[in-house]
GROMACS .gro file of C-alpha atoms in nm:
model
  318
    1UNK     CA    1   8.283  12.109  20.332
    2UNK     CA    2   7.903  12.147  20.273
    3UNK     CA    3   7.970  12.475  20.102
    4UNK     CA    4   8.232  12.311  19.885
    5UNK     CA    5   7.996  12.012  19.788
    6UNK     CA    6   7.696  12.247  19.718
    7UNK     CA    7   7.976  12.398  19.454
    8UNK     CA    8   8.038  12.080  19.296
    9UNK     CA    9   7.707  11.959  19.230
   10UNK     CA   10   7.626  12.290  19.099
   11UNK     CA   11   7.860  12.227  18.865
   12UNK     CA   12   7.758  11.915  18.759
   13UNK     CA   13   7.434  12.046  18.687
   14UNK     CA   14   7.517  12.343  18.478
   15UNK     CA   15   7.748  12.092  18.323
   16UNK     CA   16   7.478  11.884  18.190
   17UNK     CA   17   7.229  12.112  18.171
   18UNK     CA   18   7.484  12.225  17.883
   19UNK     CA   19   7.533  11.887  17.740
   20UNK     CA   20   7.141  11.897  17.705
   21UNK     CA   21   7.156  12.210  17.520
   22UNK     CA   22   7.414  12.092  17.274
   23UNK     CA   23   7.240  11.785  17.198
   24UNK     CA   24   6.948  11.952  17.115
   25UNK     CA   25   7.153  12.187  16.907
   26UNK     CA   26   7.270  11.890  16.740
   27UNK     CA   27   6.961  11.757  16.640
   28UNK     CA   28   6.899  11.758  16.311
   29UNK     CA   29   6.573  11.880  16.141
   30UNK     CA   30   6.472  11.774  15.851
   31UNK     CA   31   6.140  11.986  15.659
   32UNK     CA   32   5.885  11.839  15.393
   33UNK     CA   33   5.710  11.985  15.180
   34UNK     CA   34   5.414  11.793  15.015
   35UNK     CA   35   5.202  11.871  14.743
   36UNK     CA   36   4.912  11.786  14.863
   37UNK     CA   37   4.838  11.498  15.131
   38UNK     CA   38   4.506  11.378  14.997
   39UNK     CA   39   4.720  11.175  14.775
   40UNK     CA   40   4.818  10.860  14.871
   41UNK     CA   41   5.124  10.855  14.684
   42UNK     CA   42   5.282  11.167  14.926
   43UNK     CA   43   5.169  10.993  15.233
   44UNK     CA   44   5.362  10.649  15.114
   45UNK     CA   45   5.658  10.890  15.050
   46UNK     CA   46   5.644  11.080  15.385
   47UNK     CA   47   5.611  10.739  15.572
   48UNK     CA   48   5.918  10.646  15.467
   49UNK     CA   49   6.097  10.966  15.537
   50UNK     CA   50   5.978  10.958  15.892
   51UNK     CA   51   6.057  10.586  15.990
   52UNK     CA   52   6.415  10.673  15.857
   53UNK     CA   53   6.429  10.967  16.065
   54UNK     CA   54   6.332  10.797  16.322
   55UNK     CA   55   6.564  10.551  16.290
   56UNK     CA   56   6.874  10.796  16.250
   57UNK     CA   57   6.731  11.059  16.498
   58UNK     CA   58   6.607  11.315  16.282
   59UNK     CA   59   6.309  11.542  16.350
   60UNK     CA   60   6.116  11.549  16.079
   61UNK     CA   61   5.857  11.895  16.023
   62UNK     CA   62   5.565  11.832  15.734
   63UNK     CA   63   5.400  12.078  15.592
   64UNK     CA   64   5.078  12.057  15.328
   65UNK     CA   65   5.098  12.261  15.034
   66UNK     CA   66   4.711  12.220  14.943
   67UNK     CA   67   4.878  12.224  14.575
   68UNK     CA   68   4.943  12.599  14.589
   69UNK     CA   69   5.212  12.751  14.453
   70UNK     CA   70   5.241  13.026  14.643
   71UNK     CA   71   5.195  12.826  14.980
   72UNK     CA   72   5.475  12.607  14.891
   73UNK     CA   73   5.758  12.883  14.835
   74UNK     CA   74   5.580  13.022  15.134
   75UNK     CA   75   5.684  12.682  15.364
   76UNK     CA   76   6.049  12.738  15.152
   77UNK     CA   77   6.075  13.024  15.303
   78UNK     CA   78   5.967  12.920  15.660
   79UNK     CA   79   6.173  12.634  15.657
   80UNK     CA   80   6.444  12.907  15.647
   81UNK     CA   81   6.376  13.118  15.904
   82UNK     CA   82   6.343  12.794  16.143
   83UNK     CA   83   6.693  12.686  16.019
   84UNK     CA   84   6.593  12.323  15.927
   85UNK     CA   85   6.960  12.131  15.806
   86UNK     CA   86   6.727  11.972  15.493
   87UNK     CA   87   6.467  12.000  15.305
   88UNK     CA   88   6.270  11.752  15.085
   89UNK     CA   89   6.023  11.832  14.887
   90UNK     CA   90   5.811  11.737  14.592
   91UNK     CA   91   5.746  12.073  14.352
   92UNK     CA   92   5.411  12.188  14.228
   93UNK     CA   93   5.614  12.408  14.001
   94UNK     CA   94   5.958  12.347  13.977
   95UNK     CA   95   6.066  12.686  13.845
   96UNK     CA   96   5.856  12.900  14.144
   97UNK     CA   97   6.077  12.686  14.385
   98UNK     CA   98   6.426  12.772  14.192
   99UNK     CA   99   6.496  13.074  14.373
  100UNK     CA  100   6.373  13.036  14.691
  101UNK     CA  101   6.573  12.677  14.724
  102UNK     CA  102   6.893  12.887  14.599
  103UNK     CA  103   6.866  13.104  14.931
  104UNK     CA  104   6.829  12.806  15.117
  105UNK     CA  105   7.164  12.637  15.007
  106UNK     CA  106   7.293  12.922  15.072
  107UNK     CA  107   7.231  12.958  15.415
  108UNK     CA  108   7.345  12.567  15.413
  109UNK     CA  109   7.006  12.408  15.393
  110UNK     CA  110   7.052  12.062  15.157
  111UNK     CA  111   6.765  12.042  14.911
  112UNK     CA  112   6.671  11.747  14.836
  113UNK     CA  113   6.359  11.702  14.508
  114UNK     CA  114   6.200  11.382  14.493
  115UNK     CA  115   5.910  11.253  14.164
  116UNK     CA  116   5.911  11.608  13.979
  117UNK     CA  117   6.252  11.804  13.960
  118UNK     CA  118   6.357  12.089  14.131
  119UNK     CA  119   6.642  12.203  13.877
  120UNK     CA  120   6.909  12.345  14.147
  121UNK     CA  121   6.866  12.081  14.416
  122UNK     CA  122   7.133  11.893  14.565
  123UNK     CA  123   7.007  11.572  14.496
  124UNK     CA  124   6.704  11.443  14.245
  125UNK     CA  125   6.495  11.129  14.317
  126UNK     CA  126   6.293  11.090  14.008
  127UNK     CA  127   6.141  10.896  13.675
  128UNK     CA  128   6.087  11.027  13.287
  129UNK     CA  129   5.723  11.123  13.327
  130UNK     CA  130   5.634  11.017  12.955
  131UNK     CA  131   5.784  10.680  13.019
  132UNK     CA  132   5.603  10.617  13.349
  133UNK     CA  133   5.311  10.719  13.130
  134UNK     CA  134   5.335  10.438  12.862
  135UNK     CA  135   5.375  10.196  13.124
  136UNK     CA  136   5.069  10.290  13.278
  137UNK     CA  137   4.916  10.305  12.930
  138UNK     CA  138   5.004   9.961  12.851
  139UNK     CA  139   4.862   9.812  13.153
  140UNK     CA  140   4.508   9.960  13.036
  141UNK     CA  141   4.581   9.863  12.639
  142UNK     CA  142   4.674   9.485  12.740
  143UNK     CA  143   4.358   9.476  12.959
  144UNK     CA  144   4.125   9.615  12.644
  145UNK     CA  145   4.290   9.410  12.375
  146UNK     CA  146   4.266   9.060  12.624
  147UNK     CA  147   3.913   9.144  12.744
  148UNK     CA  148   3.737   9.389  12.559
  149UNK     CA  149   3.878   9.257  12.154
  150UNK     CA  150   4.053   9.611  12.152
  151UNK     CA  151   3.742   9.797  12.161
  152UNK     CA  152   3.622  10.011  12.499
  153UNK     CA  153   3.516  10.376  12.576
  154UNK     CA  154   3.769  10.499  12.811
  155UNK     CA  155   3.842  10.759  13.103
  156UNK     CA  156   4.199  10.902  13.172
  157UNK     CA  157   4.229  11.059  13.508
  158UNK     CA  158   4.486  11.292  13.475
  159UNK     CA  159   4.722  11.550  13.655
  160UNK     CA  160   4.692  11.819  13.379
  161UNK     CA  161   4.710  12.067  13.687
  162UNK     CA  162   5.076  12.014  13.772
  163UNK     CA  163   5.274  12.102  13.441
  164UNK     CA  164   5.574  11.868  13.505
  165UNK     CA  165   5.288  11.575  13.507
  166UNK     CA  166   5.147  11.643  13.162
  167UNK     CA  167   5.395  11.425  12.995
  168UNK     CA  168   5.271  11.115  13.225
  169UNK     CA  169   4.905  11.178  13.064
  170UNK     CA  170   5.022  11.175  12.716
  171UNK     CA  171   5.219  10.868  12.769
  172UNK     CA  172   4.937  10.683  12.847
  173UNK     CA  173   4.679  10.872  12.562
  174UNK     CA  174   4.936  10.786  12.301
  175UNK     CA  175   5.025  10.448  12.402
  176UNK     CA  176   4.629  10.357  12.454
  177UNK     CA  177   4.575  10.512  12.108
  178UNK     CA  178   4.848  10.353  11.935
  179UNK     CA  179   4.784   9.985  12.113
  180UNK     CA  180   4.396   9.994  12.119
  181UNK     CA  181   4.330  10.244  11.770
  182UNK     CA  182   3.953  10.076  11.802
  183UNK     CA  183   3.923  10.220  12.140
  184UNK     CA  184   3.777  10.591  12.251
  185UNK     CA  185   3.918  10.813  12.457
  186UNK     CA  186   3.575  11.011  12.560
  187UNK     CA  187   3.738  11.204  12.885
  188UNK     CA  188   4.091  11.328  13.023
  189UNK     CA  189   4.025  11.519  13.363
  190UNK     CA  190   4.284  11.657  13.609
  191UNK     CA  191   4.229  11.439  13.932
  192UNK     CA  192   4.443  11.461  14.251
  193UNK     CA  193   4.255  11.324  14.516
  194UNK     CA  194   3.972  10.968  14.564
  195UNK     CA  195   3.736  11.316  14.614
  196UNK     CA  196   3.805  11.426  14.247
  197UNK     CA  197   3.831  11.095  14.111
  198UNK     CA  198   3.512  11.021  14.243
  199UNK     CA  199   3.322  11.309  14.079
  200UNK     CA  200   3.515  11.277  13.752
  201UNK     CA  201   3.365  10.937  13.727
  202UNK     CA  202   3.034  11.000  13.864
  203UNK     CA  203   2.982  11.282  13.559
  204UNK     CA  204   3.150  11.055  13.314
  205UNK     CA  205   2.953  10.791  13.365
  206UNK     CA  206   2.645  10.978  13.318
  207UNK     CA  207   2.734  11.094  12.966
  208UNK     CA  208   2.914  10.790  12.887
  209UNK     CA  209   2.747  10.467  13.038
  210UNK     CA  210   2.952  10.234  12.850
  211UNK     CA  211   3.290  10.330  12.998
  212UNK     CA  212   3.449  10.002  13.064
  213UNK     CA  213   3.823  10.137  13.100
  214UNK     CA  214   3.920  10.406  13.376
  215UNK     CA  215   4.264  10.450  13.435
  216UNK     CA  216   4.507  10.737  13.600
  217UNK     CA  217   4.817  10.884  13.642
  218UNK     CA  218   4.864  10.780  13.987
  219UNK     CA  219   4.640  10.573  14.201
  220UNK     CA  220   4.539  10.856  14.381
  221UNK     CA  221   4.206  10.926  14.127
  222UNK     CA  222   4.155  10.602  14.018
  223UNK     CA  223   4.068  10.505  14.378
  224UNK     CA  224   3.772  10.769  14.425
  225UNK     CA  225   3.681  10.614  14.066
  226UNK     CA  226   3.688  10.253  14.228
  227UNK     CA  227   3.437  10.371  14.509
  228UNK     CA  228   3.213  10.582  14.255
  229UNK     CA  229   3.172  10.229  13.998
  230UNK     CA  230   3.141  10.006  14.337
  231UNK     CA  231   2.843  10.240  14.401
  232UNK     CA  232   2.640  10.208  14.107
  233UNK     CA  233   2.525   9.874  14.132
  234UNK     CA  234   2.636   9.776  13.755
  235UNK     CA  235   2.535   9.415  13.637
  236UNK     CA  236   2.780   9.094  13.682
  237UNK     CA  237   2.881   9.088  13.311
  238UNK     CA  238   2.988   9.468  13.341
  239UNK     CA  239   3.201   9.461  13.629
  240UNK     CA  240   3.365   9.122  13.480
  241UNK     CA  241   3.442   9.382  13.173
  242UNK     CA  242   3.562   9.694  13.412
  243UNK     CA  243   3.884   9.795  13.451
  244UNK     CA  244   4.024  10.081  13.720
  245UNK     CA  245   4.385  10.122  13.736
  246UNK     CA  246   4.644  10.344  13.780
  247UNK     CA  247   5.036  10.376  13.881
  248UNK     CA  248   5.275  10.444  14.240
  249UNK     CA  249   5.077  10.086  14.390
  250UNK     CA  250   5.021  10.271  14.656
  251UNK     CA  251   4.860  10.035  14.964
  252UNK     CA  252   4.522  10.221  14.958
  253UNK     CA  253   4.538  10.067  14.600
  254UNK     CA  254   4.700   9.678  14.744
  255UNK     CA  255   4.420   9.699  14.929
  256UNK     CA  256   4.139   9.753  14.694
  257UNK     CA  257   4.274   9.507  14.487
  258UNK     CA  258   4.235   9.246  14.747
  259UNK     CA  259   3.854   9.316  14.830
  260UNK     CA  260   3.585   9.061  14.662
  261UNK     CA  261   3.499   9.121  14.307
  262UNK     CA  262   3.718   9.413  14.305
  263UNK     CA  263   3.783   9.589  13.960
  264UNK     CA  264   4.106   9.752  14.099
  265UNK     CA  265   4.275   9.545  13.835
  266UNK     CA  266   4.661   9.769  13.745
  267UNK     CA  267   4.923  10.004  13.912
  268UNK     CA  268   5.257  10.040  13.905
  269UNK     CA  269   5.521   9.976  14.174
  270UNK     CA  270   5.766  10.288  14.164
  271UNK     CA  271   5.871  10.241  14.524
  272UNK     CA  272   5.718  10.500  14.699
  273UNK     CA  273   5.812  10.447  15.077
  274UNK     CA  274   6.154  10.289  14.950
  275UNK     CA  275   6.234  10.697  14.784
  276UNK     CA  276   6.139  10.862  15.120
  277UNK     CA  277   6.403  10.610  15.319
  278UNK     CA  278   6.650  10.695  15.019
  279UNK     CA  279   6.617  11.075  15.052
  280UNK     CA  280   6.705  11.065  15.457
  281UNK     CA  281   7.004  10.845  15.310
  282UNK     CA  282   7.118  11.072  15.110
  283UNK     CA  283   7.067  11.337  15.358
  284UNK     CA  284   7.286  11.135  15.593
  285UNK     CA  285   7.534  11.048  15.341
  286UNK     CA  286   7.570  11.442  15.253
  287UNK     CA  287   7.624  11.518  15.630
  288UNK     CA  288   7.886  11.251  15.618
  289UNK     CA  289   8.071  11.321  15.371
  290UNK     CA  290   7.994  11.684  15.203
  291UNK     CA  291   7.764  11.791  14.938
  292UNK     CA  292   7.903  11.664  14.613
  293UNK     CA  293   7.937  11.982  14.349
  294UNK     CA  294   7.683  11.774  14.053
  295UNK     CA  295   7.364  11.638  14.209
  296UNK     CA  296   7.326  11.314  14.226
  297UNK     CA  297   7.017  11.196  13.997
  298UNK     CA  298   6.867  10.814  14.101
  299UNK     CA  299   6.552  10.739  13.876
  300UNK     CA  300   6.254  10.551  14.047
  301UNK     CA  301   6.185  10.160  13.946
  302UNK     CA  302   5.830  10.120  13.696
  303UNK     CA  303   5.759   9.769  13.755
  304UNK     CA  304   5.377   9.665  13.633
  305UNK     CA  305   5.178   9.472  13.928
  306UNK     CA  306   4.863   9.271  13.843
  307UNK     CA  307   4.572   9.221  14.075
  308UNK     CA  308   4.647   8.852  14.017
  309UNK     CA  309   4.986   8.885  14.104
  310UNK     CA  310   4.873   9.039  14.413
  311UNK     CA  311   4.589   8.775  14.537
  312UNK     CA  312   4.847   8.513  14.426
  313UNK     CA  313   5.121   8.634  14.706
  314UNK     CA  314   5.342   8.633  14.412
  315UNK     CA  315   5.387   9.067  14.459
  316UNK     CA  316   5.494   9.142  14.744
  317UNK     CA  317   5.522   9.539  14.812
  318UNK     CA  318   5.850   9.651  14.972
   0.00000   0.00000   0.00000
């Protein structure tokens, strides 16, 4: 009888050792692949992709790209050897990641592209870069035409290093120049981290003293440009003039518009967190129901927030 009972619970054991084993073989893991995570933009993104993992029971792996090229077709590549079930990615350059993404669908790894496009993914989170630009652009022009009676020396911190981003920077260049023609472009710098946007400014501002007007193509710059102006101790009547802004409203850039006599003035709300919970969606959606033959294409909202509209409660970031 002893013998016999011994036998049972051995079996119950193995059996859910087993169960174990196949729930764990179940799991689904989901890779990232980020640019670069200095920006603030990515980390709002990721954010969101990990509290909706979390919430469906995903494991999510990150990896940091350091915005090189090669790195990131390297972490393509790894994520295919480990046999993730998705990954979700933002390119540096969308054409080095072409093949490598092909090899992953076809060992039935979902790609999924979010901000710039990766051609052959499965699905494509994303906004028209020149557009985004202008509306970015316009923020700036309004502020120099209401403040500054159109005229103002002015700083673009750009992302002329990533070639899908160029378009954003000449949306705002051409709609500044068209809207403010009395104004003067004196600098447009690649910036991709507060670091870089910090020493952009600091230079700048020692050949041009009278920039007034410093905006970027993400907040990600324009916030190391908030802490560089904060530190140079201008007069009253200056900062009432200055204007830093940028686009993504990223909360690093809520925030800085909420501080005392901040000059954090502009962004642009294109939902970052909200497109990291949508990608998981989709991801679950696809493992519900298949992988539709055409990739589905959703384009990112560009709504304008003011730092008014922020100290008056009356934007509220989702």
């Amino acid at each position: 009888m002893k013998k016999l009972l011994s036998l049972v619970l051995c079996v119950l054991m193995l059996a859910t050792f087993a169960s174990m084993a196949s729930a764990e073989d179940d799991q689904i893991v989901v890779g990232m692949s980020i640019p670069q995570m200095a920006n603030p933009y990515f980390v709002s993104v990721m954010n969101g992709v990990q509290d909706q993992c979390d919430e469906l029971g995903y494991e999510l792996v990150v990896v940091d790209a350091g915005y090189d090229v090669a790195k990131q077709v390297s972490d393509f590549e790894n994520f295919g050897n480990q046999g993730v079930d998705c990954v979700i990615a933002c390119p540096i350059d969308s054409n080095a990641l072409l093949p490598v993404s092909e090899q992953l669908q076809e060992q039935g790894i979902i790609v999924i592209s979010f901000a710039q496009i990766i051609d052959n993914a499965n699905a494509i989170f994303t906004l028209d870069e020149y557009t985004y630009g202008t509306i970015i652009g316009t923020n700036a022009a309004t502020w120099i035409n209401e403040h500054l009676d159109g005229k103002a020396q002015v700083l673009i911190i750009s992302q002329d290093n990533v070639e899908a981003v160029v378009a954003r920077g000449d949306g705002i260049q051409d709609t500044i120049e068209e809207l403010c023609p009395e104004a003067e472009i004196v600098a447009r710098q690649a910036g991709d981290n507060p670091t870089t946007g910090m020493e952009i400014t600091e230079n700048i501002m020692q050949q041009y003293p009278d920039v007034r007007v410093i905006t970027g193509n993400n907040d990600s710059g324009p916030l190391g440009a908030y802490e560089a102006i904060m530190g140079m101790n201008l007069d009253e009547e200056a900062m009432a003039d200055f204007y830093i802004g940028g686009g993504d409203a990223t909360p690093e850039a809520i925030a800085k518009m909420q501080e005392e006599g901040s000059i954090y003035r502009a962004t642009v709300d294109i939902a970052p967190y909200q497109t990291g919970v949508d990608c998981v969606n989709c991801l679950a959606d696809f493992l519900a129901n298949g992988v539709p033959e055409e990739a589905p294409v959703s384009y990112f909202p560009c709504e304008p927030v003011w730092q008014d509209e922020v100290l008056s409660g009356e934007y509220v970031a989702g």
